[in-house]
Amino acid sequence: FLAQSADHESCDSSYRLYVVSLYTIIIVFFCSFFGFVPLLEFFVHSPMIRQLHMLMRYIHVSETPPSMVFVSDGGVQDCTGVLQLMRRRCDRILLALAGSDAEDEFQV
């Protein structure tokens, strides 16, 4: 009887841990869309959260730009990603392009 009771308590605590973890993940995911709020800005810097936003095709739109902008190449249209930064009206854009390195001196 004692072994069965210990098993039941272990199962209950595992279930509680599972539920708390699930709710935590849901709350973090929901709050990640409010990265423009200064208290929640750290979500913008998380690579895992950014991957989820990219998966859902979420685009940050607000009066002020986010503190960090992720840029990927635009494929055929713009292989540097500068077009997206210009559309976002960034004040400063730094582009390091090794495209004219015919001898591959930069080894990029």
Short mmCIF file of N, CA and C in Angstrom, two decimals:
data_model
loop_
_atom_site.label_atom_id
_atom_site.label_comp_id
_atom_site.label_asym_id
_atom_site.label_seq_id
_atom_site.Cartn_x
_atom_site.Cartn_y
_atom_site.Cartn_z
N PHE A 1 0.82 -1.19 0.00
CA PHE A 1 0.00 0.00 0.00
C PHE A 1 0.87 1.26 0.00
N LEU A 2 1.98 1.27 0.75
CA LEU A 2 2.86 2.43 0.81
C LEU A 2 3.51 2.70 -0.54
N ALA A 3 3.93 1.66 -1.24
CA ALA A 3 4.56 1.83 -2.54
C ALA A 3 3.56 2.41 -3.54
N GLN A 4 2.33 1.97 -3.45
CA GLN A 4 1.30 2.47 -4.35
C GLN A 4 0.99 3.95 -4.05
N SER A 5 0.97 4.31 -2.79
CA SER A 5 0.73 5.70 -2.39
C SER A 5 1.88 6.61 -2.84
N ALA A 6 3.11 6.14 -2.72
CA ALA A 6 4.28 6.92 -3.16
C ALA A 6 4.24 7.10 -4.67
N ASP A 7 3.82 6.09 -5.39
CA ASP A 7 3.69 6.18 -6.84
C ASP A 7 2.65 7.23 -7.23
N HIS A 8 1.55 7.23 -6.51
CA HIS A 8 0.46 8.18 -6.79
C HIS A 8 0.92 9.62 -6.53
N GLU A 9 1.65 9.84 -5.44
CA GLU A 9 2.16 11.18 -5.13
C GLU A 9 3.18 11.63 -6.18
N SER A 10 4.02 10.71 -6.64
CA SER A 10 5.02 11.02 -7.66
C SER A 10 4.31 11.40 -8.97
N CYS A 11 3.26 10.69 -9.29
CA CYS A 11 2.50 10.97 -10.50
C CYS A 11 1.81 12.34 -10.40
N ASP A 12 1.26 12.64 -9.24
CA ASP A 12 0.61 13.94 -9.03
C ASP A 12 1.60 15.09 -9.15
N SER A 13 2.77 14.94 -8.55
CA SER A 13 3.77 16.01 -8.63
C SER A 13 4.30 16.16 -10.06
N SER A 14 4.44 15.08 -10.78
CA SER A 14 4.86 15.15 -12.19
C SER A 14 3.81 15.86 -13.03
N TYR A 15 2.55 15.56 -12.76
CA TYR A 15 1.47 16.20 -13.50
C TYR A 15 1.43 17.70 -13.21
N ARG A 16 1.61 18.08 -11.95
CA ARG A 16 1.63 19.50 -11.60
C ARG A 16 2.79 20.22 -12.28
N LEU A 17 3.95 19.58 -12.30
CA LEU A 17 5.12 20.16 -12.98
C LEU A 17 4.85 20.34 -14.47
N TYR A 18 4.21 19.35 -15.08
CA TYR A 18 3.86 19.42 -16.50
C TYR A 18 2.91 20.58 -16.76
N VAL A 19 1.88 20.74 -15.95
CA VAL A 19 0.89 21.80 -16.14
C VAL A 19 1.53 23.18 -15.94
N VAL A 20 2.34 23.33 -14.90
CA VAL A 20 3.01 24.61 -14.66
C VAL A 20 3.95 24.94 -15.82
N SER A 21 4.68 23.96 -16.32
CA SER A 21 5.59 24.18 -17.45
C SER A 21 4.82 24.59 -18.70
N LEU A 22 3.72 23.92 -18.95
CA LEU A 22 2.90 24.24 -20.11
C LEU A 22 2.35 25.66 -20.03
N TYR A 23 1.82 26.04 -18.88
CA TYR A 23 1.31 27.40 -18.70
C TYR A 23 2.43 28.44 -18.83
N THR A 24 3.60 28.13 -18.31
CA THR A 24 4.74 29.04 -18.42
C THR A 24 5.12 29.26 -19.88
N ILE A 25 5.17 28.19 -20.66
CA ILE A 25 5.51 28.30 -22.07
C ILE A 25 4.46 29.13 -22.82
N ILE A 26 3.20 28.91 -22.51
CA ILE A 26 2.13 29.67 -23.17
C ILE A 26 2.21 31.15 -22.80
N ILE A 27 2.45 31.46 -21.55
CA ILE A 27 2.55 32.86 -21.11
C ILE A 27 3.76 33.54 -21.74
N VAL A 28 4.90 32.85 -21.78
CA VAL A 28 6.11 33.42 -22.39
C VAL A 28 5.88 33.67 -23.88
N PHE A 29 5.25 32.71 -24.56
CA PHE A 29 4.98 32.87 -25.99
C PHE A 29 4.05 34.06 -26.22
N PHE A 30 3.01 34.19 -25.43
CA PHE A 30 2.07 35.30 -25.56
C PHE A 30 2.76 36.64 -25.28
N CYS A 31 3.55 36.70 -24.24
CA CYS A 31 4.23 37.95 -23.87
C CYS A 31 5.30 38.35 -24.88
N SER A 32 5.82 37.37 -25.64
CA SER A 32 6.89 37.67 -26.59
C SER A 32 6.43 38.61 -27.71
N PHE A 33 5.13 38.67 -27.96
CA PHE A 33 4.62 39.56 -29.00
C PHE A 33 4.52 41.01 -28.51
N PHE A 34 4.82 41.23 -27.24
CA PHE A 34 4.79 42.57 -26.68
C PHE A 34 6.21 43.03 -26.34
N GLY A 35 7.16 42.73 -27.23
CA GLY A 35 8.56 43.11 -27.03
C GLY A 35 8.79 44.61 -27.07
N PHE A 36 7.81 45.36 -27.56
CA PHE A 36 7.95 46.81 -27.59
C PHE A 36 7.77 47.44 -26.22
N VAL A 37 7.21 46.68 -25.26
CA VAL A 37 7.08 47.16 -23.88
C VAL A 37 8.45 47.04 -23.22
N PRO A 38 8.97 48.11 -22.61
CA PRO A 38 10.33 48.06 -22.05
C PRO A 38 10.57 46.89 -21.10
N LEU A 39 9.59 46.51 -20.32
CA LEU A 39 9.76 45.41 -19.37
C LEU A 39 9.91 44.06 -20.09
N LEU A 40 9.33 43.93 -21.26
CA LEU A 40 9.35 42.66 -22.01
C LEU A 40 10.32 42.69 -23.18
N GLU A 41 11.17 43.69 -23.25
CA GLU A 41 12.07 43.85 -24.38
C GLU A 41 13.08 42.70 -24.52
N PHE A 42 13.38 42.01 -23.44
CA PHE A 42 14.36 40.92 -23.51
C PHE A 42 13.90 39.79 -24.42
N PHE A 43 12.60 39.71 -24.70
CA PHE A 43 12.11 38.68 -25.62
C PHE A 43 12.61 38.90 -27.04
N VAL A 44 12.86 40.16 -27.40
CA VAL A 44 13.33 40.48 -28.74
C VAL A 44 14.71 39.88 -28.99
N HIS A 45 15.51 39.70 -27.93
CA HIS A 45 16.88 39.23 -28.06
C HIS A 45 17.01 37.70 -27.99
N SER A 46 15.93 36.99 -27.81
CA SER A 46 15.99 35.54 -27.69
C SER A 46 15.93 34.88 -29.07
N PRO A 47 16.95 34.11 -29.44
CA PRO A 47 16.93 33.44 -30.75
C PRO A 47 15.77 32.45 -30.87
N MET A 48 15.44 31.77 -29.80
CA MET A 48 14.35 30.79 -29.86
C MET A 48 13.01 31.49 -30.10
N ILE A 49 12.77 32.58 -29.40
CA ILE A 49 11.53 33.33 -29.59
C ILE A 49 11.50 33.91 -31.01
N ARG A 50 12.64 34.39 -31.49
CA ARG A 50 12.69 34.95 -32.85
C ARG A 50 12.35 33.89 -33.88
N GLN A 51 12.81 32.66 -33.68
CA GLN A 51 12.47 31.57 -34.60
C GLN A 51 10.96 31.31 -34.61
N LEU A 52 10.35 31.36 -33.45
CA LEU A 52 8.89 31.18 -33.38
C LEU A 52 8.17 32.31 -34.10
N HIS A 53 8.65 33.53 -33.94
CA HIS A 53 8.03 34.66 -34.63
C HIS A 53 8.20 34.53 -36.14
N MET A 54 9.36 34.08 -36.58
CA MET A 54 9.58 33.88 -38.02
C MET A 54 8.67 32.79 -38.55
N LEU A 55 8.47 31.74 -37.76
CA LEU A 55 7.59 30.65 -38.16
C LEU A 55 6.15 31.14 -38.34
N MET A 56 5.74 32.06 -37.47
CA MET A 56 4.38 32.59 -37.54
C MET A 56 4.28 33.83 -38.44
N ARG A 57 5.41 34.22 -39.07
CA ARG A 57 5.48 35.38 -39.96
C ARG A 57 5.06 36.67 -39.26
N TYR A 58 5.48 36.79 -38.01
CA TYR A 58 5.19 37.98 -37.22
C TYR A 58 6.16 39.09 -37.60
N ILE A 59 5.65 40.29 -37.83
CA ILE A 59 6.48 41.45 -38.16
C ILE A 59 6.20 42.53 -37.13
N HIS A 60 7.25 43.06 -36.54
CA HIS A 60 7.13 44.12 -35.53
C HIS A 60 6.72 45.42 -36.21
N VAL A 61 5.61 46.00 -35.79
CA VAL A 61 5.16 47.28 -36.32
C VAL A 61 4.83 48.19 -35.14
N SER A 62 5.52 49.31 -35.06
CA SER A 62 5.24 50.30 -34.01
C SER A 62 5.88 51.62 -34.40
N GLU A 63 5.66 52.63 -33.57
CA GLU A 63 6.23 53.95 -33.82
C GLU A 63 7.75 53.94 -33.68
N THR A 64 8.26 53.16 -32.74
CA THR A 64 9.70 53.09 -32.52
C THR A 64 10.22 51.73 -32.97
N PRO A 65 11.40 51.68 -33.56
CA PRO A 65 11.94 50.39 -34.00
C PRO A 65 12.39 49.56 -32.80
N PRO A 66 12.44 48.24 -32.95
CA PRO A 66 12.94 47.40 -31.86
C PRO A 66 14.43 47.63 -31.64
N SER A 67 14.92 47.23 -30.49
CA SER A 67 16.33 47.46 -30.19
C SER A 67 17.24 46.55 -31.00
N MET A 68 16.70 45.47 -31.55
CA MET A 68 17.48 44.56 -32.38
C MET A 68 16.65 44.14 -33.57
N VAL A 69 17.24 44.20 -34.76
CA VAL A 69 16.53 43.83 -35.98
C VAL A 69 17.26 42.65 -36.61
N PHE A 70 16.53 41.61 -36.92
CA PHE A 70 17.09 40.44 -37.59
C PHE A 70 16.83 40.59 -39.09
N VAL A 71 17.89 40.42 -39.87
CA VAL A 71 17.77 40.58 -41.31
C VAL A 71 18.29 39.32 -41.97
N SER A 72 17.53 38.83 -42.92
CA SER A 72 18.02 37.72 -43.73
C SER A 72 18.07 38.18 -45.18
N ASP A 73 18.78 37.45 -46.00
CA ASP A 73 18.88 37.92 -47.38
C ASP A 73 17.54 37.73 -48.08
N GLY A 74 17.30 38.58 -49.04
CA GLY A 74 16.02 38.59 -49.73
C GLY A 74 16.00 37.70 -50.95
N GLY A 75 17.00 36.87 -51.11
CA GLY A 75 17.02 35.96 -52.26
C GLY A 75 17.32 36.70 -53.54
N VAL A 76 16.51 36.49 -54.56
CA VAL A 76 16.74 37.07 -55.88
C VAL A 76 16.55 38.59 -55.85
N GLN A 77 15.58 39.07 -55.09
CA GLN A 77 15.26 40.50 -55.08
C GLN A 77 16.37 41.33 -54.43
N ASP A 78 16.87 40.90 -53.29
CA ASP A 78 17.89 41.67 -52.56
C ASP A 78 18.73 40.69 -51.75
N CYS A 79 19.92 40.40 -52.22
CA CYS A 79 20.74 39.39 -51.55
C CYS A 79 21.45 39.94 -50.32
N THR A 80 21.29 41.21 -50.00
CA THR A 80 21.98 41.79 -48.85
C THR A 80 21.08 42.02 -47.65
N GLY A 81 19.78 42.16 -47.87
CA GLY A 81 18.86 42.46 -46.77
C GLY A 81 18.72 43.94 -46.50
N VAL A 82 19.41 44.80 -47.27
CA VAL A 82 19.36 46.24 -47.05
C VAL A 82 17.97 46.79 -47.37
N LEU A 83 17.30 46.22 -48.34
CA LEU A 83 15.97 46.71 -48.72
C LEU A 83 15.01 46.67 -47.54
N GLN A 84 15.06 45.60 -46.76
CA GLN A 84 14.18 45.50 -45.59
C GLN A 84 14.53 46.56 -44.55
N LEU A 85 15.82 46.83 -44.37
CA LEU A 85 16.22 47.87 -43.43
C LEU A 85 15.78 49.25 -43.90
N MET A 86 15.83 49.47 -45.20
CA MET A 86 15.38 50.75 -45.74
C MET A 86 13.87 50.89 -45.60
N ARG A 87 13.14 49.82 -45.79
CA ARG A 87 11.69 49.86 -45.60
C ARG A 87 11.33 50.15 -44.15
N ARG A 88 12.17 49.69 -43.24
CA ARG A 88 11.94 49.94 -41.81
C ARG A 88 12.45 51.31 -41.39
N ARG A 89 13.02 52.05 -42.32
CA ARG A 89 13.52 53.41 -42.09
C ARG A 89 14.55 53.48 -40.97
N CYS A 90 15.51 52.58 -41.01
CA CYS A 90 16.59 52.59 -40.02
C CYS A 90 17.48 53.81 -40.23
N ASP A 91 17.91 54.39 -39.13
CA ASP A 91 18.78 55.57 -39.21
C ASP A 91 20.17 55.22 -39.73
N ARG A 92 20.71 54.11 -39.28
CA ARG A 92 22.06 53.68 -39.67
C ARG A 92 22.01 52.26 -40.20
N ILE A 93 22.69 52.06 -41.31
CA ILE A 93 22.79 50.72 -41.89
C ILE A 93 24.26 50.46 -42.18
N LEU A 94 24.78 49.38 -41.66
CA LEU A 94 26.17 48.99 -41.91
C LEU A 94 26.13 47.71 -42.74
N LEU A 95 26.70 47.76 -43.92
CA LEU A 95 26.71 46.61 -44.81
C LEU A 95 28.15 46.21 -45.09
N ALA A 96 28.48 45.01 -44.78
CA ALA A 96 29.80 44.46 -45.11
C ALA A 96 29.56 43.37 -46.15
N LEU A 97 29.95 43.64 -47.37
CA LEU A 97 29.68 42.73 -48.49
C LEU A 97 30.99 42.32 -49.12
N ALA A 98 31.22 41.04 -49.17
CA ALA A 98 32.45 40.51 -49.77
C ALA A 98 32.16 39.96 -51.17
N GLY A 99 31.19 40.57 -51.83
CA GLY A 99 30.76 40.08 -53.15
C GLY A 99 31.79 40.27 -54.25
N SER A 100 32.62 41.30 -54.15
CA SER A 100 33.60 41.55 -55.21
C SER A 100 34.98 41.02 -54.84
N ASP A 101 35.01 40.00 -54.03
CA ASP A 101 36.26 39.37 -53.59
C ASP A 101 36.53 38.17 -54.49
N ALA A 102 37.00 38.43 -55.73
CA ALA A 102 37.16 37.37 -56.73
C ALA A 102 38.19 36.32 -56.31
N GLU A 103 39.25 36.74 -55.63
CA GLU A 103 40.29 35.79 -55.21
C GLU A 103 39.98 35.17 -53.86
N ASP A 104 38.87 35.50 -53.27
CA ASP A 104 38.44 34.97 -51.97
C ASP A 104 39.47 35.28 -50.87
N GLU A 105 39.93 36.52 -50.86
CA GLU A 105 40.89 36.94 -49.85
C GLU A 105 40.25 37.00 -48.46
N PHE A 106 38.95 37.34 -48.41
CA PHE A 106 38.26 37.42 -47.13
C PHE A 106 37.80 36.07 -46.63
N GLN A 107 37.85 35.06 -47.47
CA GLN A 107 37.46 33.68 -47.14
C GLN A 107 36.05 33.62 -46.54
N VAL A 108 35.13 34.27 -47.23
CA VAL A 108 33.74 34.28 -46.77
C VAL A 108 32.97 33.25 -47.53
#
